[in-house]
Tab-separated table of C-alpha atoms in Angstrom:
chain	number	residue	atom	x	y	z
A	1	MET	CA	-86.027	343.882	38.629
A	2	PRO	CA	-86.086	341.221	41.373
A	3	ASP	CA	-88.328	338.167	41.126
A	4	SER	CA	-91.593	338.673	42.994
A	5	THR	CA	-91.487	335.281	44.735
A	6	ALA	CA	-89.033	332.983	46.494
A	7	ALA	CA	-89.172	329.468	47.911
A	8	ILE	CA	-87.864	328.084	51.189
A	9	THR	CA	-87.246	324.360	50.735
A	10	LEU	CA	-86.599	322.170	53.769
A	11	VAL	CA	-84.878	318.841	53.123
A	12	CYS	CA	-85.260	315.913	55.522
A	13	ASN	CA	-85.084	312.127	55.655
A	14	GLY	CA	-86.528	310.131	58.558
A	15	PRO	CA	-89.347	310.368	61.108
A	16	GLY	CA	-87.249	311.642	64.013
A	17	GLU	CA	-85.825	314.650	62.194
A	18	LEU	CA	-89.191	315.364	60.606
A	19	THR	CA	-91.015	315.745	63.904
A	20	THR	CA	-88.268	317.318	66.030
A	21	TRP	CA	-86.451	319.547	63.507
A	22	VAL	CA	-88.649	320.204	60.483
A	23	ARG	CA	-91.981	320.796	62.207
A	24	PRO	CA	-90.707	323.318	64.806
A	25	LEU	CA	-88.739	325.251	62.178
A	26	ALA	CA	-91.671	325.292	59.750
A	27	ARG	CA	-93.972	326.641	62.435
A	28	ARG	CA	-91.442	329.307	63.433
A	29	LEU	CA	-90.958	330.388	59.809
A	30	HIS	CA	-94.717	330.832	59.448
A	31	GLU	CA	-94.660	333.055	62.540
A	32	LEU	CA	-91.747	335.066	61.165
A	33	LEU	CA	-92.709	335.463	57.503
A	34	PRO	CA	-95.782	335.537	55.270
A	35	LEU	CA	-95.627	332.090	53.689
A	36	ARG	CA	-97.820	330.051	51.435
A	37	PRO	CA	-99.908	327.971	52.051
A	38	LEU	CA	-101.063	329.740	55.245
A	39	VAL	CA	-100.955	333.146	53.530
A	40	PRO	CA	-102.229	332.464	49.983
A	41	ASP	CA	-100.932	335.686	48.378
A	42	ALA	CA	-97.573	335.696	50.202
A	43	PRO	CA	-94.381	336.302	48.211
A	44	PHE	CA	-92.773	333.214	49.761
A	45	SER	CA	-93.647	329.533	49.739
A	46	LEU	CA	-92.564	326.820	52.163
A	47	ARG	CA	-91.805	323.437	50.609
A	48	LEU	CA	-90.551	320.084	51.854
A	49	VAL	CA	-88.384	317.566	50.023
A	50	LEU	CA	-87.901	314.103	51.527
A	51	VAL	CA	-84.741	312.246	50.530
A	52	PRO	CA	-84.134	308.467	50.379
A	53	CYS	CA	-83.138	306.958	53.719
A	54	PRO	CA	-82.961	303.331	54.933
A	55	ASN	CA	-84.352	304.439	58.313
A	56	ALA	CA	-87.465	306.093	56.866
A	57	THR	CA	-90.826	304.378	57.258
A	58	GLY	CA	-92.454	305.571	54.033
A	59	ALA	CA	-95.189	307.368	55.966
A	60	GLU	CA	-93.293	310.653	56.378
A	61	HIS	CA	-95.027	312.263	53.406
A	62	GLY	CA	-98.493	311.660	54.856
A	63	VAL	CA	-97.456	312.884	58.298
A	64	ALA	CA	-96.090	316.140	56.916
A	65	GLU	CA	-99.193	316.649	54.759
A	66	GLY	CA	-101.337	316.441	57.861
A	67	TRP	CA	-99.558	319.462	59.364
A	68	GLN	CA	-100.724	321.682	56.466
A	69	LEU	CA	-97.565	323.785	56.736
A	70	PHE	CA	-96.135	323.196	53.246
A	71	GLU	CA	-97.253	324.356	49.834
A	72	ARG	CA	-95.711	321.276	48.215
A	73	ILE	CA	-94.192	318.054	49.568
A	74	TRP	CA	-92.097	315.630	47.540
A	75	PRO	CA	-91.908	312.041	48.853
A	76	ALA	CA	-88.536	310.308	48.894
A	77	HIS	CA	-89.268	308.096	45.883
A	78	ARG	CA	-89.600	311.216	43.699
A	79	PHE	CA	-86.352	312.814	44.824
A	80	TRP	CA	-84.188	311.640	41.923
A	81	GLY	CA	-86.681	312.809	39.336
A	82	LEU	CA	-86.943	316.135	41.130
A	83	LEU	CA	-83.176	316.483	41.172
A	84	LEU	CA	-82.819	315.701	37.466
A	85	ARG	CA	-85.754	317.779	36.189
A	86	PRO	CA	-87.028	320.037	38.983
A	87	ARG	CA	-89.197	322.260	36.798
A	88	ARG	CA	-91.037	319.291	35.424
A	89	HIS	CA	-92.345	318.649	38.947
A	90	ALA	CA	-93.349	322.196	39.883
A	91	ALA	CA	-92.936	325.872	39.087
A	92	TRP	CA	-89.871	327.027	40.987
A	93	PRO	CA	-89.165	330.723	41.632
A	94	ARG	CA	-85.785	331.935	40.420
A	95	GLN	CA	-84.682	332.652	43.976
A	96	GLY	CA	-84.841	330.677	47.187
A	97	VAL	CA	-83.109	328.830	50.006
A	98	VAL	CA	-82.528	325.120	50.547
A	99	VAL	CA	-82.155	324.065	54.200
A	100	PHE	CA	-80.584	320.748	55.213
A	101	LEU	CA	-82.398	319.124	58.162
A	102	GLY	CA	-81.466	315.475	57.914
A	103	GLY	CA	-80.174	312.815	55.563
A	104	ASP	CA	-77.058	313.079	53.416
A	105	GLN	CA	-75.819	316.666	53.235
A	106	PHE	CA	-74.649	316.131	49.664
A	107	TRP	CA	-78.221	315.801	48.379
A	108	THR	CA	-79.045	319.335	49.521
A	109	VAL	CA	-75.843	320.626	47.940
A	110	LEU	CA	-76.948	319.097	44.628
A	111	LEU	CA	-80.532	320.313	44.954
A	112	SER	CA	-79.533	323.887	45.785
A	113	ALA	CA	-77.100	323.917	42.840
A	114	ARG	CA	-79.749	322.485	40.533
A	115	LEU	CA	-82.280	325.138	41.547
A	116	GLY	CA	-79.747	327.938	41.751
A	117	TYR	CA	-80.763	328.595	45.366
A	118	ARG	CA	-78.731	329.576	48.381
A	119	HIS	CA	-77.931	326.811	50.824
A	120	LEU	CA	-77.937	326.420	54.609
A	121	THR	CA	-76.856	323.307	56.518
A	122	TYR	CA	-77.817	322.513	60.096
A	123	ALA	CA	-74.778	320.575	61.334
A	124	GLU	CA	-75.111	318.419	64.440
A	125	TRP	CA	-71.535	317.150	64.420
A	126	VAL	CA	-69.904	318.174	61.141
A	127	ALA	CA	-70.584	320.303	58.042
A	128	ARG	CA	-69.305	318.094	55.247
A	129	TRP	CA	-69.496	320.527	52.315
A	130	PRO	CA	-68.697	323.997	53.706
A	131	ARG	CA	-67.392	325.236	50.347
A	132	TRP	CA	-70.930	325.007	48.939
A	133	ASN	CA	-72.761	326.225	52.048
A	134	ASP	CA	-73.781	329.860	52.076
A	135	ARG	CA	-74.364	329.534	55.808
A	136	ILE	CA	-73.779	326.802	58.391
A	137	ALA	CA	-75.900	326.559	61.533
A	138	ALA	CA	-73.914	324.484	64.029
A	139	MET	CA	-75.531	322.657	66.926
A	140	GLY	CA	-72.568	323.456	69.154
A	141	PRO	CA	-68.909	324.473	69.301
A	142	ALA	CA	-67.792	320.934	68.434
A	143	ALA	CA	-69.281	321.181	64.939
A	144	ALA	CA	-68.033	324.754	64.483
A	145	ASP	CA	-64.486	323.926	65.588
A	146	ARG	CA	-64.194	321.156	63.001
A	147	LEU	CA	-64.417	323.709	60.205
A	148	LYS	CA	-61.241	325.003	58.618
A	149	PRO	CA	-60.541	328.651	59.527
A	150	ARG	CA	-61.491	329.950	56.079
A	151	TRP	CA	-65.044	328.594	56.420
A	152	ARG	CA	-65.752	329.595	60.018
A	153	GLN	CA	-67.054	333.022	59.087
A	154	ARG	CA	-69.991	331.240	57.426
A	155	CYS	CA	-70.858	329.410	60.629
A	156	THR	CA	-73.159	330.423	63.472
A	157	VAL	CA	-73.682	328.276	66.573
A	158	VAL	CA	-77.459	328.216	67.036
A	159	GLY	CA	-77.733	325.399	69.576
A	160	ASP	CA	-79.642	322.138	69.728
A	161	LEU	CA	-83.000	322.305	67.942
A	162	MET	CA	-84.365	319.784	70.418
A	163	ALA	CA	-83.617	322.080	73.360
A	164	ASP	CA	-86.817	323.942	72.518
A	165	LEU	CA	-88.924	320.827	73.157
A	166	SER	CA	-88.916	321.303	76.920
A	167	ALA	CA	-90.183	324.883	76.638
A	168	GLN	CA	-93.022	323.718	74.375
A	169	ALA	CA	-93.837	320.827	76.719
A	170	ARG	CA	-94.489	323.136	79.662
A	171	ASP	CA	-97.546	324.536	77.891
A	172	GLU	CA	-99.266	321.158	77.501
A	173	ALA	CA	-101.906	319.674	79.791
A	174	PRO	CA	-100.917	317.460	82.740
A	175	LEU	CA	-101.267	313.699	82.893
A	176	PRO	CA	-103.544	312.198	85.541
A	177	PRO	CA	-101.756	311.523	88.845
A	178	GLY	CA	-99.590	308.424	89.000
A	179	GLU	CA	-96.120	306.965	88.595
A	180	TRP	CA	-95.962	307.107	84.817
A	181	VAL	CA	-93.544	304.976	82.800
A	182	ALA	CA	-93.256	305.586	79.045
A	183	LEU	CA	-92.861	302.688	76.624
A	184	LEU	CA	-91.259	303.527	73.265
A	185	PRO	CA	-90.966	300.432	71.061
A	186	GLY	CA	-89.970	302.380	67.926
A	187	SER	CA	-91.737	303.083	64.664
A	188	LYS	CA	-90.044	300.790	62.139
A	189	ARG	CA	-91.057	297.207	61.474
A	190	ALA	CA	-87.890	295.563	62.782
A	191	LYS	CA	-88.008	297.497	66.038
A	192	LEU	CA	-91.734	297.009	66.593
A	193	GLN	CA	-91.485	293.291	65.924
A	194	VAL	CA	-89.231	292.894	68.957
A	195	GLY	CA	-90.158	295.991	70.942
A	196	MET	CA	-93.906	295.429	71.295
A	197	PRO	CA	-93.884	291.920	72.826
A	198	PHE	CA	-90.749	292.702	74.854
A	199	LEU	CA	-92.139	295.902	76.378
A	200	LEU	CA	-95.616	294.478	77.057
A	201	ASP	CA	-94.024	291.581	78.940
A	202	THR	CA	-91.816	294.053	80.805
A	203	ALA	CA	-94.848	296.180	81.704
A	204	ASP	CA	-96.648	293.137	83.143
A	205	ARG	CA	-93.645	292.301	85.303
A	206	LEU	CA	-93.073	295.889	86.402
A	207	ALA	CA	-96.759	296.279	87.302
A	208	ALA	CA	-96.456	293.188	89.510
A	209	LEU	CA	-93.419	294.687	91.263
A	210	ARG	CA	-94.933	298.178	91.555
A	211	PRO	CA	-98.749	298.036	91.366
A	212	GLY	CA	-98.960	301.830	91.326
A	213	CYS	CA	-97.195	302.127	87.958
A	214	ARG	CA	-99.108	303.576	85.045
A	215	PHE	CA	-97.926	303.087	81.472
A	216	LEU	CA	-97.966	305.437	78.491
A	217	LEU	CA	-97.204	304.416	74.914
A	218	PRO	CA	-96.990	307.295	72.402
A	219	VAL	CA	-98.091	306.080	68.968
A	220	ALA	CA	-95.497	307.364	66.495
A	221	PRO	CA	-97.023	309.411	63.662
A	222	THR	CA	-95.500	307.026	61.125
A	223	THR	CA	-97.235	303.953	62.563
A	224	SER	CA	-100.755	303.107	63.821
A	225	VAL	CA	-102.591	301.383	66.650
A	226	GLN	CA	-103.485	298.567	64.260
A	227	GLU	CA	-99.801	297.949	63.568
A	228	LEU	CA	-99.010	297.921	67.285
A	229	LEU	CA	-101.747	295.333	67.864
A	230	ALA	CA	-100.432	293.190	65.029
A	231	TYR	CA	-96.893	293.178	66.414
A	232	ALA	CA	-98.177	292.472	69.921
A	233	GLY	CA	-100.245	289.462	68.805
A	234	PRO	CA	-99.679	285.919	67.509
A	235	ALA	CA	-99.206	287.127	63.920
A	236	ASN	CA	-95.753	288.240	65.073
A	237	PRO	CA	-93.580	285.091	65.400
A	238	ILE	CA	-91.399	286.739	68.046
A	239	GLN	CA	-94.412	287.197	70.324
A	240	GLN	CA	-94.361	283.490	71.243
A	241	HIS	CA	-91.094	284.043	73.121
A	242	TYR	CA	-92.890	286.273	75.615
A	243	GLY	CA	-95.646	285.451	78.045
A	244	THR	CA	-98.024	288.334	77.572
A	245	GLY	CA	-100.535	286.897	75.127
A	246	GLU	CA	-102.544	289.084	72.782
A	247	PRO	CA	-103.653	292.436	74.257
A	248	ARG	CA	-107.098	293.873	73.687
A	249	LEU	CA	-107.937	297.436	72.708
A	250	GLU	CA	-110.195	299.435	75.027
A	251	ARG	CA	-111.285	302.986	75.517
A	252	ALA	CA	-109.084	304.726	78.059
A	253	LEU	CA	-110.480	305.133	81.549
A	254	PRO	CA	-111.883	308.589	82.342
A	255	ALA	CA	-109.141	310.674	83.909
A	256	PRO	CA	-109.960	312.636	87.063
A	257	GLY	CA	-109.570	316.302	86.274
A	258	SER	CA	-106.930	318.259	88.183
A	259	GLY	CA	-107.737	321.587	86.581
A	260	THR	CA	-109.427	323.202	83.634
A	261	ALA	CA	-107.097	321.729	80.995
A	262	PRO	CA	-108.256	318.334	79.669
A	263	SER	CA	-105.928	315.375	80.118
A	264	PRO	CA	-103.916	314.472	76.994
A	265	LEU	CA	-105.429	310.993	77.390
A	266	ALA	CA	-109.039	312.204	77.335
A	267	GLY	CA	-111.083	310.250	74.815
A	268	GLY	CA	-108.133	308.028	73.970
A	269	ARG	CA	-107.603	304.288	73.869
A	270	ALA	CA	-105.551	301.769	75.802
A	271	LEU	CA	-103.998	298.341	75.325
A	272	VAL	CA	-104.826	295.884	78.095
A	273	THR	CA	-102.710	292.738	78.410
A	274	PRO	CA	-104.225	289.384	79.459
A	275	ALA	CA	-102.611	289.983	82.873
A	276	GLY	CA	-104.672	293.176	83.202
A	277	THR	CA	-101.893	295.717	82.705
A	278	ARG	CA	-103.344	298.870	81.155
A	279	ILE	CA	-101.148	300.818	78.741
A	280	ASP	CA	-102.613	304.166	77.718
A	281	LEU	CA	-102.033	305.108	74.088
A	282	LEU	CA	-101.196	308.683	73.229
A	283	GLU	CA	-102.345	309.210	69.645
A	284	THR	CA	-102.177	313.012	69.410
A	285	HIS	CA	-99.041	314.937	68.491
A	286	PRO	CA	-96.795	316.380	69.702
A	287	VAL	CA	-96.413	314.173	72.785
A	288	HIS	CA	-93.630	316.070	74.500
A	289	GLY	CA	-95.763	317.442	77.324
A	290	ALA	CA	-96.974	313.987	78.371
A	291	LEU	CA	-93.539	312.396	77.973
A	292	SER	CA	-91.879	315.073	80.088
A	293	GLN	CA	-94.123	314.084	83.020
A	294	CYS	CA	-93.017	310.430	83.018
A	295	ARG	CA	-90.711	309.247	85.790
A	296	LEU	CA	-88.903	306.815	83.499
A	297	ALA	CA	-88.912	305.644	79.885
A	298	LEU	CA	-88.098	302.233	78.426
A	299	THR	CA	-87.014	302.850	74.851
A	300	THR	CA	-85.303	301.479	71.789
A	301	VAL	CA	-82.387	303.282	70.147
A	302	GLY	CA	-83.007	306.096	67.686
A	303	ALA	CA	-84.184	309.686	67.591
A	304	ASN	CA	-86.530	308.970	70.503
A	305	THR	CA	-83.490	308.894	72.823
A	306	ALA	CA	-82.655	312.426	71.670
A	307	GLU	CA	-86.235	313.566	72.326
A	308	LEU	CA	-86.283	312.016	75.781
A	309	GLY	CA	-82.910	313.547	76.560
A	310	ALA	CA	-84.078	316.980	75.444
A	311	LEU	CA	-87.107	316.625	77.711
A	312	GLY	CA	-84.954	315.490	80.629
A	313	VAL	CA	-86.710	312.111	80.948
A	314	PRO	CA	-84.596	309.354	82.563
A	315	MET	CA	-84.479	306.280	80.335
A	316	LEU	CA	-83.284	302.722	79.977
A	317	VAL	CA	-82.180	302.135	76.377
A	318	LEU	CA	-82.880	298.562	75.277
A	319	VAL	CA	-81.437	296.527	72.406
A	320	PRO	CA	-82.419	292.847	72.754
A	321	THR	CA	-80.085	291.005	70.385
A	322	GLN	CA	-81.539	287.514	70.844
A	323	HIS	CA	-83.794	288.128	67.824
A	324	LEU	CA	-82.076	288.583	64.474
A	325	ALA	CA	-84.844	290.925	63.266
A	326	VAL	CA	-83.600	293.668	65.553
A	327	MET	CA	-80.431	293.929	63.467
A	328	GLN	CA	-82.473	294.971	60.444
A	329	ALA	CA	-83.254	298.231	62.252
A	330	TRP	CA	-79.612	299.184	62.690
A	331	ASP	CA	-78.004	301.841	60.569
A	332	GLY	CA	-75.063	301.580	58.209
A	333	GLY	CA	-73.476	298.560	56.571
A	334	ILE	CA	-74.459	296.158	59.343
A	335	GLY	CA	-78.113	296.945	58.848
A	336	LEU	CA	-77.805	296.594	55.073
A	337	LEU	CA	-76.151	293.172	55.358
A	338	ALA	CA	-78.751	292.021	57.854
A	339	ARG	CA	-81.526	292.878	55.362
A	340	LEU	CA	-80.159	290.588	52.631
A	341	PRO	CA	-82.323	287.437	52.458
A	342	ILE	CA	-79.407	284.950	52.300
A	343	LEU	CA	-76.631	286.667	54.236
A	344	ARG	CA	-78.782	287.680	57.165
A	345	TRP	CA	-79.215	284.089	58.310
A	346	LEU	CA	-75.616	283.018	57.636
A	347	LEU	CA	-74.014	286.057	59.209
A	348	GLY	CA	-76.541	286.877	61.903
A	349	VAL	CA	-74.719	285.358	64.863
A	350	ALA	CA	-71.308	286.635	63.732
A	351	LEU	CA	-72.627	290.130	63.069
A	352	THR	CA	-74.280	290.302	66.476
A	353	ALA	CA	-71.116	289.213	68.279
A	354	TRP	CA	-68.949	291.643	66.287
A	355	ARG	CA	-71.384	294.513	66.738
A	356	MET	CA	-71.504	294.004	70.498
A	357	ARG	CA	-67.690	294.096	70.732
A	358	GLN	CA	-67.226	297.073	68.444
A	359	ARG	CA	-70.197	299.239	69.345
A	360	GLY	CA	-69.860	302.712	70.724
A	361	PHE	CA	-72.642	304.538	72.490
A	362	LEU	CA	-76.115	304.032	71.041
A	363	ALA	CA	-78.250	306.587	72.896
A	364	TRP	CA	-78.029	310.199	71.748
A	365	PRO	CA	-77.382	311.642	75.235
A	366	ASN	CA	-74.402	309.305	75.586
A	367	ILE	CA	-73.131	310.091	72.084
A	368	SER	CA	-73.466	313.812	72.770
A	369	ALA	CA	-71.708	313.654	76.144
A	370	GLY	CA	-69.059	311.163	75.045
A	371	ARG	CA	-69.760	309.177	78.215
A	372	LEU	CA	-72.410	306.914	79.686
A	373	VAL	CA	-75.193	309.171	80.969
A	374	VAL	CA	-78.220	306.882	80.540
A	375	PRO	CA	-78.018	303.083	80.874
A	376	GLU	CA	-77.785	301.048	77.664
A	377	ARG	CA	-78.818	297.429	77.989
A	378	VAL	CA	-77.595	295.493	74.959
A	379	GLY	CA	-77.539	291.726	74.540
A	380	ALA	CA	-79.787	288.793	75.403
A	381	ILE	CA	-81.699	290.876	77.942
A	382	THR	CA	-85.026	289.692	79.360
A	383	PRO	CA	-88.206	291.505	80.422
A	384	ALA	CA	-87.698	290.200	83.962
A	385	GLU	CA	-84.254	291.825	84.176
A	386	ILE	CA	-85.455	295.145	82.762
A	387	ALA	CA	-88.533	295.222	85.003
A	388	ALA	CA	-86.359	294.621	88.061
A	389	GLU	CA	-83.951	297.373	87.035
A	390	ALA	CA	-86.782	299.798	86.291
A	391	ALA	CA	-88.341	299.058	89.683
A	392	ASP	CA	-84.993	299.733	91.351
A	393	TRP	CA	-84.699	303.111	89.620
A	394	LEU	CA	-88.240	304.006	90.648
A	395	ASP	CA	-87.420	302.975	94.212
A	396	HIS	CA	-84.662	305.608	94.275
A	397	PRO	CA	-86.166	308.961	93.254
A	398	ALA	CA	-82.977	310.840	94.184
A	399	GLN	CA	-81.029	308.868	91.581
A	400	LEU	CA	-83.725	309.540	88.988
A	401	ALA	CA	-83.574	313.246	89.823
A	402	GLY	CA	-79.787	313.197	89.359
A	403	LEU	CA	-80.155	311.539	85.982
A	404	ARG	CA	-82.781	314.100	84.984
A	405	ASP	CA	-80.389	316.919	85.985
A	406	ASP	CA	-77.581	315.344	83.930
A	407	LEU	CA	-79.842	315.238	80.876
A	408	ARG	CA	-80.918	318.841	81.360
A	409	SER	CA	-77.291	319.968	81.610
A	410	LEU	CA	-76.602	318.396	78.208
A	411	ARG	CA	-79.642	319.937	76.580
A	412	GLY	CA	-78.491	323.538	76.272
A	413	GLN	CA	-80.648	326.637	76.247
A	414	PRO	CA	-83.836	327.003	74.185
A	415	GLY	CA	-83.832	329.354	71.206
A	416	ALA	CA	-82.120	327.297	68.490
A	417	VAL	CA	-85.264	327.126	66.321
A	418	ALA	CA	-85.672	330.912	66.398
A	419	SER	CA	-81.970	331.440	65.618
A	420	LEU	CA	-82.094	329.043	62.677
A	421	ALA	CA	-85.224	330.735	61.326
A	422	GLU	CA	-83.417	334.083	61.401
A	423	LEU	CA	-80.539	332.608	59.399
A	424	VAL	CA	-83.024	331.362	56.814
A	425	ARG	CA	-84.625	334.793	56.605
A	426	GLY	CA	-81.199	336.364	56.160
A	427	LEU	CA	-80.610	334.267	53.034
A	428	LEU	CA	-83.853	335.305	51.344
A	429	PRO	CA	-83.764	337.895	48.557
A	430	PRO	CA	-84.760	341.559	49.177
A	431	ILE	CA	-88.452	340.845	48.566
A	432	SER	CA	-88.524	339.631	52.203
A	433	ALA	CA	-89.382	343.220	53.107
A	434	ALA	CA	-92.322	343.296	50.755
């Protein structure tokens, strides 16, 4: 007689994948199936396991808890104990599915084997362990074509999960009128330490060049307004290299209504620089609707470039290398070396020079296209240079429209989240009909 319950376990690592992959899929699964915790007596439960990742902030567990979509959530620091003795951490049904949505694919292979569950991998570029995947959901033909012929029957091309962001964004309320520019300094310490003073200085200079500009800063769910203020003020040693001074926090100005839907900025707060530049903070999530209405974005590298690309928002991708701290935010061996207390100072200059010579594309639209679609500004860049370039882009709306069209052509068609959810349902045991 079959077990009366089954568990769907999503596995993820960092903040970008959590908000753009895990959350949409979790919501779709709740629409498709009766799942605990939203349906208390349901035969299925939805669970989340976070795996160790150098790019995680440590706040992912709290963010996911706030969504109230999961019966249980395991933070990254408990992953090894969960892997070694899973039933010591929770009661696990005999049947279930483990879904890879970020991190190292091998950890989900091990977890599914340990639980005796079926396994599905969402592969952006490559499925590394097809022998142990019951199903593979490929982002596109490139990932599917890299599989050996004997594994291709397990693979379905579902599309880019982020392609659904634009469809969701259309349903959100409009921003107040204005020439909106988004500022995305990042969510990790090393990026915020450079990104906040750099972007505030850039905003001051851009506002002087184009007084009609309005600025929007989405507060990442894994950070806080208090952290942004700290990195923008004198407590941050990098701030002294920029001329903004310490901003103050104010209530956002009332937005004139353009319809019945309230502005996404209603009741919010804003940073105001000593020069008087107002930067509206967007503290609610998701932020895709507001971002999609921006003419231009100034952003660091990371998953935010994938989100902006999926929304079709033109962007300048910024990596100021004049501050060694920025290297601590990079991925891979370079980032690990730069974090070591002794080596980071001895090797900092050499690592920066080598990285600049050897680097490939950094922004996800460029990586995806294999060519330069959005500008990447890497090196000892200055706020004055970036403000001038941003003003030039804003002066040429036809060029911005062309860039937006290029990004939309890369995005693909919506529907990947629904297709992936169907694959998950197909791996569940027969009680799915109960």
